[in-house]
Coordinates of C-alpha atoms in Angstrom, one line a residue:
Chain A
M269 CA 100.2 28.3 -14.1
T270 CA 98.8 28.6 -10.6
D271 CA 96.2 30.9 -12.0
L272 CA 95.1 28.4 -14.6
L273 CA 95.0 25.7 -11.9
I274 CA 92.8 27.8 -9.7
I275 CA 90.4 28.6 -12.5
A276 CA 90.2 24.9 -13.4
G277 CA 89.7 24.2 -9.7
R278 CA 86.9 26.7 -9.4
A279 CA 85.1 25.2 -12.4
V280 CA 85.5 21.7 -11.1
L281 CA 84.2 22.8 -7.7
S282 CA 81.0 24.2 -9.1
W283 CA 80.6 21.2 -11.4
A284 CA 81.1 18.7 -8.6
F285 CA 78.7 20.7 -6.4
V286 CA 75.9 20.0 -8.8
V287 CA 76.8 16.6 -10.1
G288 CA 77.7 15.3 -6.6
L289 CA 74.3 16.4 -5.2
V290 CA 72.3 14.7 -8.0
P291 CA 72.5 11.1 -6.5
L292 CA 71.7 12.5 -3.1
L293 CA 68.7 14.2 -4.5
I294 CA 67.4 11.1 -6.3
W295 CA 67.8 9.4 -2.9
F296 CA 65.8 12.2 -1.3
E297 CA 63.1 11.7 -3.9
R298 CA 62.8 8.0 -3.6
K299 CA 63.1 7.7 0.1
G300 CA 61.2 10.9 0.8
S301 CA 58.3 9.9 -1.4
A302 CA 58.3 6.4 0.2
F303 CA 58.1 7.8 3.7
I304 CA 55.5 10.3 2.8
Q305 CA 53.4 7.5 1.4
D306 CA 54.0 5.1 4.3
R307 CA 56.3 2.9 2.3
T308 CA 59.8 1.8 3.0
G309 CA 61.4 2.8 -0.3
P310 CA 64.6 1.3 -1.8
N311 CA 66.5 -0.9 0.8
R312 CA 67.9 -3.8 -1.1
A313 CA 70.9 -3.0 -3.2
A314 CA 74.0 -3.3 -1.2
I315 CA 77.8 -3.3 -1.5
L316 CA 79.1 -6.0 0.9
G317 CA 75.9 -5.5 3.0
V318 CA 76.3 -1.7 3.2
R319 CA 73.1 -0.1 1.9
L320 CA 73.5 3.5 3.0
G321 CA 69.8 3.7 3.5
G322 CA 69.2 3.0 -0.2
I323 CA 71.8 5.3 -1.8
V324 CA 73.5 2.2 -3.3
H325 CA 70.4 1.8 -5.5
N326 CA 71.6 4.8 -7.4
F327 CA 74.8 3.1 -8.4
A328 CA 72.9 0.1 -9.5
D329 CA 70.6 2.2 -11.5
V330 CA 73.5 4.0 -13.2
L331 CA 75.0 0.7 -14.1
K332 CA 71.7 -0.5 -15.5
L333 CA 71.2 2.6 -17.5
M334 CA 74.7 2.6 -18.9
T335 CA 74.5 -1.0 -20.1
K336 CA 71.0 -0.8 -21.5
E337 CA 70.4 -0.7 -25.2
Q338 CA 70.0 2.7 -26.8
I339 CA 67.1 2.5 -29.1
T340 CA 66.9 5.3 -31.6
P341 CA 63.5 5.2 -33.4
A342 CA 63.9 5.2 -37.2
T343 CA 61.8 8.3 -37.8
V344 CA 63.5 10.7 -35.5
N345 CA 65.4 13.8 -36.5
R346 CA 68.8 12.4 -35.5
V347 CA 70.7 15.6 -34.9
F348 CA 68.1 17.3 -32.7
Y349 CA 67.2 14.0 -31.1
N350 CA 70.8 13.5 -29.9
A351 CA 71.3 17.1 -29.1
A352 CA 68.3 17.5 -26.8
P353 CA 69.5 15.7 -23.7
M354 CA 73.0 17.2 -24.1
V355 CA 71.5 20.7 -24.3
G356 CA 69.4 20.0 -21.1
M357 CA 72.4 18.9 -19.1
T358 CA 74.7 21.5 -20.4
V359 CA 72.4 24.4 -19.7
S360 CA 71.7 23.3 -16.1
L361 CA 75.4 22.9 -15.5
L362 CA 76.1 26.3 -17.1
T363 CA 73.7 28.1 -14.7
I364 CA 75.7 27.3 -11.6
A365 CA 78.7 29.2 -13.0
V366 CA 77.7 32.5 -11.5
V367 CA 76.4 31.2 -8.1
P368 CA 79.0 32.0 -5.4
L369 CA 79.6 28.9 -3.2
A370 CA 81.3 31.1 -0.5
D371 CA 82.6 34.6 -0.2
T372 CA 85.8 35.5 -2.1
L373 CA 88.6 33.5 -0.5
V374 CA 91.6 35.8 0.3
L375 CA 94.8 33.9 0.8
G376 CA 97.7 36.2 1.3
A377 CA 97.7 38.5 -1.8
R378 CA 95.5 36.2 -3.9
A379 CA 91.8 36.6 -4.0
I380 CA 89.9 33.6 -5.2
P381 CA 86.2 34.1 -6.0
L382 CA 84.5 30.8 -5.3
Q383 CA 82.4 30.7 -8.4
V384 CA 83.3 29.9 -11.9
T385 CA 83.0 33.3 -13.3
T386 CA 82.5 36.7 -11.7
I387 CA 80.5 38.6 -14.3
N388 CA 78.8 41.7 -12.8
A389 CA 75.6 40.9 -14.7
G390 CA 75.2 37.6 -13.0
I391 CA 71.4 37.7 -12.8
L392 CA 71.0 38.6 -16.5
Y393 CA 73.3 35.6 -17.3
L394 CA 71.1 33.4 -15.2
L395 CA 67.9 34.5 -16.9
A396 CA 69.5 34.2 -20.3
I397 CA 70.9 30.7 -19.7
T398 CA 67.8 29.3 -18.0
S399 CA 65.8 30.4 -21.0
F400 CA 67.8 27.9 -23.0
S401 CA 66.7 25.0 -20.9
V402 CA 63.3 25.0 -22.7
Y403 CA 65.1 24.2 -26.0
S404 CA 66.1 20.9 -24.6
I405 CA 62.5 19.9 -24.0
I406 CA 61.1 21.4 -27.2
L407 CA 63.8 19.8 -29.3
A408 CA 63.2 16.4 -27.6
G409 CA 59.5 16.7 -28.1
W410 CA 59.8 17.7 -31.7
A411 CA 62.6 15.5 -32.9
S412 CA 61.1 12.4 -31.4
N413 CA 58.4 12.4 -34.1
N414 CA 55.9 11.1 -31.5
K415 CA 52.7 12.9 -30.8
F416 CA 52.9 12.5 -27.0
A417 CA 56.4 13.8 -27.0
F418 CA 55.3 16.7 -29.1
L419 CA 52.5 17.5 -26.7
G420 CA 55.0 17.5 -23.9
G421 CA 57.2 19.8 -25.8
L422 CA 54.3 22.2 -26.6
R423 CA 53.3 22.3 -23.0
A424 CA 56.8 23.0 -21.9
S425 CA 57.3 25.8 -24.3
A426 CA 54.1 27.6 -23.3
Q427 CA 54.7 27.0 -19.6
M428 CA 58.3 27.9 -19.4
I429 CA 58.0 31.1 -21.4
S430 CA 55.0 32.2 -19.3
Y431 CA 56.7 31.6 -16.0
E432 CA 60.0 33.1 -17.1
L433 CA 58.2 36.4 -17.2
S434 CA 57.1 36.3 -13.6
M435 CA 60.5 34.9 -12.6
G436 CA 62.2 37.9 -14.1
L437 CA 59.7 40.3 -12.6
A438 CA 60.1 38.7 -9.2
I439 CA 63.8 39.1 -9.3
V440 CA 63.4 42.8 -10.2
G441 CA 62.3 43.5 -6.6
I442 CA 65.5 42.0 -5.3
L443 CA 67.5 44.0 -7.7
M444 CA 65.9 47.2 -6.5
A445 CA 66.4 46.2 -2.9
F446 CA 70.1 45.4 -3.3
G447 CA 71.0 47.6 -6.3
T448 CA 73.3 45.1 -8.0
L449 CA 73.2 42.3 -10.5
D450 CA 76.3 40.5 -9.1
L451 CA 75.2 37.5 -7.2
N452 CA 78.1 37.6 -4.8
E453 CA 77.3 41.3 -4.1
I454 CA 73.7 40.3 -3.4
A455 CA 74.8 37.6 -1.0
R456 CA 77.2 40.0 0.7
A457 CA 74.4 42.6 1.0
Q458 CA 72.3 40.1 3.0
G459 CA 74.9 40.1 5.8
G460 CA 73.7 42.5 8.4
R461 CA 70.6 42.4 10.5
L462 CA 67.0 43.5 10.0
L463 CA 65.2 45.1 13.0
G464 CA 68.0 43.9 15.2
V465 CA 67.0 40.2 15.2
L466 CA 66.4 38.8 11.7
P467 CA 69.2 38.2 9.4
R468 CA 69.0 40.8 6.5
W469 CA 67.8 38.1 4.0
G470 CA 66.0 38.9 0.8
V471 CA 63.0 36.9 1.9
F472 CA 62.3 39.4 4.7
L473 CA 62.8 42.3 2.4
Q474 CA 60.8 40.8 -0.5
P475 CA 58.4 38.1 0.9
V476 CA 56.0 38.4 -2.1
G477 CA 58.9 38.4 -4.5
F478 CA 60.2 35.2 -2.8
L479 CA 56.9 33.4 -3.2
L480 CA 56.6 34.4 -6.8
F481 CA 60.2 33.4 -7.5
L482 CA 59.7 30.0 -5.8
I483 CA 56.5 29.2 -7.7
A484 CA 58.2 30.3 -11.0
A485 CA 61.2 28.1 -10.1
F486 CA 59.0 25.1 -9.7
A487 CA 57.5 25.8 -13.1
E488 CA 60.9 26.4 -14.7
T489 CA 62.2 23.1 -13.4
N490 CA 59.1 21.3 -14.6
R491 CA 58.5 19.9 -11.1
N492 CA 55.1 19.0 -9.7
P493 CA 52.6 20.8 -9.6
F494 CA 53.9 22.1 -12.9
D495 CA 55.2 18.9 -14.4
L496 CA 52.8 19.1 -17.4
P497 CA 55.6 18.6 -20.0
E498 CA 56.3 15.3 -18.4
G499 CA 52.8 14.5 -17.1
E500 CA 53.7 10.8 -16.7
S501 CA 50.1 9.8 -16.0
E502 CA 48.5 11.3 -19.1
I503 CA 51.2 11.8 -21.8
I504 CA 54.5 10.2 -21.0
G505 CA 56.1 13.5 -21.9
Y506 CA 58.9 14.8 -24.0
H507 CA 61.2 11.9 -23.3
V508 CA 59.0 9.0 -24.4
E509 CA 61.3 8.0 -27.2
Y510 CA 64.5 8.1 -25.2
S511 CA 66.1 5.1 -23.6
S512 CA 69.2 4.2 -21.7
M513 CA 71.6 7.0 -20.7
K514 CA 70.0 9.6 -22.9
F515 CA 66.8 9.2 -20.9
A516 CA 68.9 9.3 -17.7
L517 CA 70.5 12.5 -18.9
F518 CA 67.0 14.2 -19.0
F519 CA 66.5 13.1 -15.4
M520 CA 69.9 14.2 -14.3
A521 CA 69.2 17.6 -16.0
E522 CA 66.0 17.8 -14.0
Y523 CA 67.7 17.2 -10.8
A524 CA 70.6 19.5 -11.7
N525 CA 68.1 22.2 -12.5
M526 CA 66.5 21.6 -9.0
I527 CA 69.9 22.0 -7.4
V528 CA 70.7 25.2 -9.3
S529 CA 67.3 26.6 -8.6
A530 CA 67.7 25.9 -5.0
A531 CA 71.1 27.5 -5.0
I532 CA 69.7 30.6 -6.7
T533 CA 66.7 30.8 -4.4
A534 CA 69.1 30.5 -1.5
T535 CA 71.4 33.2 -2.9
L536 CA 68.8 35.7 -3.8
F537 CA 66.4 35.3 -0.8
F538 CA 68.2 33.4 2.0
G539 CA 71.6 35.0 2.1
G540 CA 73.4 32.6 -0.1
W541 CA 76.6 31.6 1.7
Q542 CA 75.9 33.9 4.6
V543 CA 76.2 32.2 7.9
P544 CA 73.3 33.8 9.9
Y545 CA 74.6 36.6 12.2
L546 CA 78.3 36.0 11.3
S547 CA 79.8 38.0 8.5
T548 CA 83.0 36.9 6.6
A549 CA 85.0 39.3 8.7
D550 CA 83.5 37.9 11.9
L551 CA 84.2 34.4 10.8
I552 CA 87.8 35.2 10.1
R553 CA 88.3 37.2 13.3
H554 CA 86.8 34.6 15.6
A555 CA 88.2 31.6 13.8
G556 CA 90.4 31.0 16.9
T557 CA 87.3 30.1 18.9
L558 CA 85.0 28.9 16.2
V559 CA 87.3 26.2 14.9
P560 CA 87.5 24.3 18.3
V561 CA 83.8 24.9 18.7
S562 CA 83.0 23.3 15.4
F563 CA 85.4 20.4 16.1
G564 CA 83.6 19.9 19.4
V565 CA 80.2 19.9 17.7
L566 CA 81.5 17.4 15.1
A567 CA 82.8 15.2 17.8
A568 CA 79.5 15.4 19.7
A569 CA 77.6 14.6 16.6
A570 CA 79.9 11.6 15.8
L571 CA 79.4 10.4 19.4
G572 CA 75.6 10.6 19.1
G573 CA 75.8 8.8 15.7
I574 CA 77.8 6.0 17.3
V575 CA 75.2 5.5 20.0
L576 CA 72.4 5.5 17.3
S577 CA 74.4 3.1 15.1
R578 CA 74.7 0.6 18.0
R579 CA 70.9 0.7 18.4
Y580 CA 70.6 0.2 14.7
A581 CA 73.1 -2.7 14.8
R582 CA 71.0 -4.5 17.4
M583 CA 67.9 -4.2 15.2
L584 CA 69.7 -5.4 12.2
R585 CA 71.1 -8.5 14.0
R586 CA 67.6 -9.3 15.0
L587 CA 66.3 -9.1 11.4
Y588 CA 69.1 -10.5 9.2
T589 CA 71.7 -13.2 9.2
D590 CA 73.6 -12.2 6.1
A591 CA 76.1 -9.4 5.5
R592 CA 73.4 -6.8 6.3
A593 CA 73.6 -7.8 9.9
R594 CA 77.0 -6.1 10.1
E595 CA 76.0 -3.0 8.2
A596 CA 75.7 -0.8 11.2
D597 CA 79.2 -1.7 12.3
V598 CA 80.6 -0.1 9.2
Y599 CA 78.7 3.1 9.9
G600 CA 80.0 2.9 13.5
A601 CA 83.5 2.5 12.3
A602 CA 83.2 5.5 10.0
L603 CA 81.7 7.6 12.8
A604 CA 84.5 6.5 15.1
L605 CA 87.0 7.7 12.6
L606 CA 85.2 11.0 12.4
L607 CA 85.2 11.2 16.2
L608 CA 88.9 10.5 16.3
V609 CA 89.7 13.2 13.7
S610 CA 87.5 15.8 15.3
A611 CA 88.6 15.0 18.8
S612 CA 92.3 15.2 17.9
G613 CA 91.5 18.5 16.1
L614 CA 89.9 19.7 19.3
L615 CA 92.8 18.6 21.4
F616 CA 95.8 19.4 19.2
V617 CA 95.0 22.3 17.0
R618 CA 96.2 25.2 19.2
E619 CA 97.0 27.9 16.7
L620 CA 95.8 28.2 13.1
P621 CA 98.2 28.7 10.2
S622 CA 97.8 32.0 8.3
W623 CA 95.6 30.3 5.7
G624 CA 93.5 28.8 8.4
P625 CA 90.9 31.5 9.3
P626 CA 90.0 32.4 5.6
A627 CA 89.8 28.8 4.7
F628 CA 87.6 28.1 7.7
A629 CA 85.4 31.0 6.8
A630 CA 85.0 29.7 3.3
L631 CA 84.3 26.2 4.5
A632 CA 81.7 27.4 7.0
Q633 CA 80.0 29.6 4.3
F634 CA 80.0 26.7 1.9
G635 CA 78.4 24.6 4.6
A636 CA 75.7 27.2 5.2
L637 CA 75.0 27.4 1.4
L638 CA 74.9 23.6 1.3
A639 CA 72.4 23.4 4.1
K640 CA 70.1 26.0 2.4
V641 CA 70.4 24.2 -0.9
L642 CA 69.5 20.9 0.7
F643 CA 66.5 22.4 2.4
F644 CA 65.2 23.8 -0.9
T645 CA 65.8 20.7 -2.9
F646 CA 64.0 18.8 -0.2
L647 CA 61.2 21.3 -0.6
F648 CA 61.0 20.4 -4.2
V649 CA 60.6 16.8 -3.3
W650 CA 58.2 17.5 -0.5
V651 CA 55.9 19.6 -2.7
R652 CA 56.0 17.0 -5.4
W653 CA 54.5 14.4 -3.2
T654 CA 52.0 16.7 -1.6
L655 CA 50.3 18.5 -4.5
P656 CA 48.5 17.2 -7.6
R657 CA 49.3 18.5 -11.0
F658 CA 47.7 21.6 -12.4
R659 CA 45.3 21.5 -15.3
Y660 CA 46.6 23.4 -18.3
D661 CA 44.1 26.3 -18.1
Q662 CA 44.8 26.6 -14.4
L663 CA 48.5 26.8 -15.1
M664 CA 48.0 29.6 -17.6
N665 CA 45.5 31.4 -15.4
L666 CA 47.9 31.3 -12.5
G667 CA 50.8 32.5 -14.6
W668 CA 49.3 35.3 -16.6
K669 CA 46.4 36.5 -14.5
G670 CA 47.8 35.8 -11.0
M671 CA 51.5 36.0 -10.9
I672 CA 52.4 38.6 -13.4
P673 CA 50.0 41.3 -12.0
I674 CA 51.2 40.5 -8.5
A675 CA 54.8 40.7 -9.6
L676 CA 54.2 44.0 -11.2
A677 CA 52.4 45.3 -8.2
N678 CA 55.3 44.1 -6.1
I679 CA 57.7 46.1 -8.2
V680 CA 55.6 49.3 -7.7
V681 CA 55.3 48.8 -4.0
T682 CA 59.0 48.1 -3.6
A683 CA 59.8 51.2 -5.6
V684 CA 57.5 53.4 -3.5
V685 CA 58.9 52.0 -0.3
L686 CA 62.4 52.5 -1.4
L687 CA 61.6 56.1 -2.4
V688 CA 60.0 56.8 1.0
V689 CA 62.5 55.0 3.1
G690 CA 65.5 55.8 1.0
G691 CA 67.0 52.4 1.2
G692 CA 68.7 50.5 -1.6
R693 CA 71.3 52.2 -3.8
Chain S
M1 CA 25.1 10.2 -40.0
N2 CA 22.6 11.0 -37.4
A3 CA 20.9 13.8 -39.3
V4 CA 18.2 11.9 -41.1
P5 CA 16.7 14.1 -43.8
P6 CA 13.0 14.5 -43.7
A7 CA 10.9 12.6 -46.2
A8 CA 11.5 14.4 -49.5
P9 CA 8.3 15.5 -51.2
G10 CA 9.8 14.8 -54.6
P11 CA 12.9 14.4 -56.6
G12 CA 15.1 17.4 -56.7
A13 CA 13.5 19.0 -53.6
V14 CA 15.8 21.0 -51.4
P15 CA 16.3 19.6 -48.0
A16 CA 14.3 21.4 -45.3
P17 CA 16.3 24.2 -43.7
P18 CA 17.5 23.4 -40.2
A19 CA 14.9 24.3 -37.5
P20 CA 15.4 27.8 -36.2
P21 CA 17.1 27.9 -32.8
A22 CA 14.8 28.0 -29.9
P23 CA 14.2 31.5 -28.5
A24 CA 16.9 32.2 -26.0
A25 CA 15.4 31.6 -22.6
P26 CA 16.4 34.2 -20.0
R27 CA 19.1 32.8 -17.9
A28 CA 17.5 31.6 -14.7
R29 CA 19.0 29.9 -11.7
P30 CA 18.8 26.2 -12.1
A31 CA 15.7 24.7 -10.6
P32 CA 16.2 23.2 -7.2
L33 CA 16.7 19.5 -7.0
P34 CA 13.6 17.4 -6.6
T35 CA 14.4 16.9 -3.0
G36 CA 14.2 20.6 -2.4
K37 CA 17.8 20.7 -1.3
R38 CA 20.2 23.1 -2.9
I39 CA 23.8 22.1 -3.6
P40 CA 25.9 24.3 -1.3
K41 CA 28.3 26.7 -3.0
P42 CA 31.8 25.1 -2.9
A43 CA 33.8 26.5 -0.1
S44 CA 36.8 26.9 -2.3
R45 CA 35.4 30.2 -3.6
S46 CA 36.5 32.0 -0.6
L47 CA 39.5 34.3 -1.1
V48 CA 41.8 32.5 1.4
R49 CA 41.2 29.2 -0.3
S50 CA 41.5 30.5 -3.8
I51 CA 44.9 31.8 -3.1
Y52 CA 45.9 28.2 -2.2
L53 CA 48.9 29.1 -0.1
V54 CA 47.2 28.2 3.2
E55 CA 45.9 25.0 1.8
I56 CA 49.3 24.1 0.4
A57 CA 50.9 24.7 3.8
K58 CA 48.3 22.4 5.4
G59 CA 49.0 19.7 2.8
L60 CA 52.7 20.1 3.3
F61 CA 52.2 19.7 7.1
T62 CA 50.2 16.5 6.5
T63 CA 52.9 14.9 4.4
A64 CA 55.6 16.1 6.7
R65 CA 53.9 14.4 9.6
H66 CA 53.8 11.1 7.7
L67 CA 57.5 11.5 6.8
V68 CA 58.7 12.2 10.3
R69 CA 56.6 9.5 11.8
N70 CA 57.9 6.9 9.4
V71 CA 61.5 8.0 9.7
F72 CA 61.4 7.7 13.5
H73 CA 59.1 4.6 13.8
Q74 CA 60.2 2.5 10.9
S75 CA 59.2 -0.7 12.6
R76 CA 55.6 0.5 12.8
M77 CA 55.4 0.7 9.0
P78 CA 53.1 -1.9 7.5
T79 CA 55.6 -3.1 4.9
L80 CA 57.4 -6.4 5.7
A81 CA 60.9 -7.3 4.5
Y82 CA 59.2 -10.0 2.4
P83 CA 61.4 -12.9 1.6
E84 CA 62.9 -12.8 5.1
I85 CA 59.8 -11.9 7.0
R86 CA 56.4 -13.3 6.0
R87 CA 52.9 -12.4 7.0
R88 CA 51.2 -15.0 9.2
L89 CA 48.6 -16.7 7.1
G90 CA 45.0 -17.1 8.4
E91 CA 44.0 -20.5 9.5
R92 CA 41.6 -20.9 6.6
F93 CA 44.0 -19.4 4.0
R94 CA 43.4 -21.1 0.6
G95 CA 46.8 -22.0 -0.9
R96 CA 47.9 -24.6 -3.4
H97 CA 45.8 -27.7 -3.5
R98 CA 46.9 -31.2 -2.3
L99 CA 45.3 -34.6 -2.6
M100 CA 44.9 -36.7 0.5
K101 CA 46.0 -40.3 0.7
R102 CA 44.5 -43.4 2.2
E103 CA 46.4 -45.3 4.9
D104 CA 48.0 -47.5 2.3
G105 CA 49.3 -44.5 0.4
T106 CA 46.9 -44.6 -2.6
P107 CA 44.9 -41.5 -3.4
K108 CA 41.7 -41.0 -1.4
C109 CA 40.1 -39.6 -4.5
V110 CA 37.3 -41.7 -6.0
A111 CA 37.2 -39.9 -9.3
C112 CA 33.6 -38.8 -8.8
M113 CA 34.2 -35.6 -10.9
C114 CA 32.5 -33.5 -8.3
C115 CA 35.4 -31.1 -8.1
E116 CA 35.7 -31.0 -11.8
T117 CA 32.1 -30.1 -12.1
A118 CA 32.1 -27.6 -9.3
C119 CA 35.2 -25.8 -10.6
P120 CA 34.1 -22.4 -12.1
A121 CA 37.4 -21.9 -13.8
D122 CA 37.4 -25.4 -15.3
C123 CA 40.9 -26.1 -14.2
I124 CA 40.6 -29.7 -13.0
S125 CA 40.5 -32.6 -15.4
I126 CA 40.2 -36.2 -14.1
L127 CA 40.6 -39.5 -16.0
A128 CA 38.9 -42.2 -14.0
G129 CA 39.9 -45.9 -13.9
E130 CA 38.4 -49.0 -12.3
H131 CA 39.7 -49.7 -8.9
P132 CA 40.7 -53.3 -8.2
D133 CA 38.9 -53.2 -4.9
P134 CA 35.2 -53.6 -5.6
A135 CA 34.3 -51.5 -2.5
I136 CA 35.9 -48.4 -4.0
E137 CA 34.7 -48.5 -7.7
K138 CA 36.9 -45.8 -9.3
F139 CA 40.2 -44.1 -8.8
P140 CA 41.9 -41.3 -10.8
V141 CA 44.3 -42.5 -13.4
R142 CA 45.1 -38.9 -14.1
F143 CA 44.4 -35.9 -12.1
D144 CA 45.5 -32.7 -13.7
L145 CA 45.1 -29.3 -12.1
N146 CA 45.9 -26.3 -14.1
I147 CA 47.0 -23.8 -11.5
M148 CA 47.2 -21.0 -14.1
R149 CA 43.4 -21.2 -14.5
C150 CA 42.6 -21.7 -10.8
V151 CA 40.9 -18.8 -9.1
F152 CA 41.4 -20.2 -5.6
C153 CA 37.7 -20.2 -4.8
G154 CA 37.8 -23.4 -2.8
L155 CA 34.6 -24.8 -4.4
C156 CA 36.4 -28.1 -5.3
V157 CA 37.2 -28.6 -1.6
E158 CA 33.6 -28.0 -0.6
A159 CA 32.4 -30.3 -3.4
C160 CA 34.5 -33.3 -2.5
P161 CA 32.5 -36.0 -0.8
V162 CA 35.5 -37.9 0.5
D163 CA 37.7 -35.1 1.7
A164 CA 40.3 -36.0 -0.9
I165 CA 41.3 -32.5 -2.0
R166 CA 42.3 -29.7 0.3
M167 CA 43.8 -26.3 -0.1
D168 CA 45.6 -26.1 3.3
T169 CA 49.2 -26.3 2.1
G170 CA 49.7 -22.5 2.7
K171 CA 51.8 -22.4 -0.5
Y172 CA 51.3 -19.2 -2.5
E173 CA 54.5 -18.7 -4.3
L174 CA 53.6 -20.7 -7.4
A175 CA 55.8 -19.2 -10.1
A176 CA 57.6 -21.5 -12.5
E177 CA 59.7 -21.0 -15.6
R178 CA 57.7 -23.2 -17.9
R179 CA 53.9 -23.5 -18.3
D180 CA 53.8 -27.2 -18.2
L181 CA 55.2 -27.1 -14.7
L182 CA 52.1 -25.2 -13.6
I183 CA 49.8 -28.0 -14.6
Y184 CA 50.1 -30.2 -11.6
D185 CA 49.7 -33.9 -12.0
L186 CA 48.7 -36.6 -9.5
D187 CA 52.2 -37.1 -8.2
T188 CA 52.7 -33.4 -7.5
L189 CA 49.4 -33.0 -5.8
L190 CA 49.8 -36.1 -3.7
N191 CA 53.5 -35.8 -2.7
R192 CA 54.7 -32.2 -3.1

């Protein structure tokens, strides 16, 4: 029974990781694009005056999309038309299953891997499942019975298949360096140090592989500069004929794909859940000192936040007379609660229970992964609002004449270096 | 159908075969422009540029600079929180029109039709009536101004010989829920 509960808990954890980050990412996108373009971005929707810097707009949008009319054009192929958004979302949620959110949690005699499934061919699973994501777009493009949607689907099929090749080849370098297909093993292998100072991350072992993988990941998630399937300024893209929540599902799938891609990039090239310079054993051994330190850092951050929120409150009171004038007080109260909790943790937690150190290690590692994932998702947004879209021939040239030869050369060079140095396994 | 067949010599004549292609000229560099200047080779041919990565990093740096500046100096952004905070209008801002009154409250307008004639959008229509005061001659029985057609050029104001129409109300939020509310009558223009 407990085993079943733990399995369910693992699944829910991974699912919540992706789905919970989607609204945050949409907020990143809207607010980030606004600030990059010298605009203010969403700042109106509020719950009792609390706007959370525009995050509340997401809830308003969800409400709107849920209550909108679903228009199904008369000439669509109904089965595939309805299946396409579901396939997209399902595939992007399936991919996270093999990504470890932290090192295996050892509680007493029980070892809980913090990923949905621990198959030892994790990378193959990843490549296999991500290949499916193109079906969602092709099905949508074809079943919509619309020429623009069809163009989008066509572009997607050619693009994603081309870039899947270089993605697979880019990963081969990592496989050779770490000698395993298990993502948790790969993350664990990135623990030590390189040349004494750098963490032994994949990006330092495989810089070219990282660049190739990153570019391919942009192409696989259909993000700018590779967003030709959508291409909203020329063809509206594969989802022209979709409305309401089905349309939203495509967008959620895109963002979920970004999160999963970021998580995989972090796992393969940036140590995954590894806290730099601190292995799992270190974290567990030094938990006695690290726990108070992190409580202290939290308390200091909360204190700083309170000071900032007071400044913000003064500004708001100058600007507004309605509920928004008191918005910063709500943040201040939340931060004060955090300060209270962390300060009491700092003062009263003297010795940790037996489950404390491993749980702390898992939490710290999850935090490290989260930070890396947030950085890479932000990179997706950042690049989107910096670069223009590729032309179709440029896209194909880059994929076939640029990236694949470089990826192949990277494999050869890696092999030679491994042979000479005798690294890897 | 731009291929006009040559004048046929007689009925049943076969159309002339297409002209043989011009002999292939040897590929030469394009002649220099008449000014004698040559267009410089685009700099993007260089290796570093054609790899793009450096250029992408530069672009990312530019956008990041904007992002950071706007996050930390939100008050310096040009956007205003519009309904609460409004931009200060210029002194000569041309807003919605108004008609001026005499001291006794009747419209100053003498229905001379100058504004109606001057209006390039043809949005003013005046119906003149005879004024009881013989010194004034005419007054507007109706004065309709279709704000949906108005282009806010201000020519009506310039044309008015008696300073009866002005655009100095500073009103620019002119939306209404019905079209007929956007055709202002004499009362609206005088009193609102």
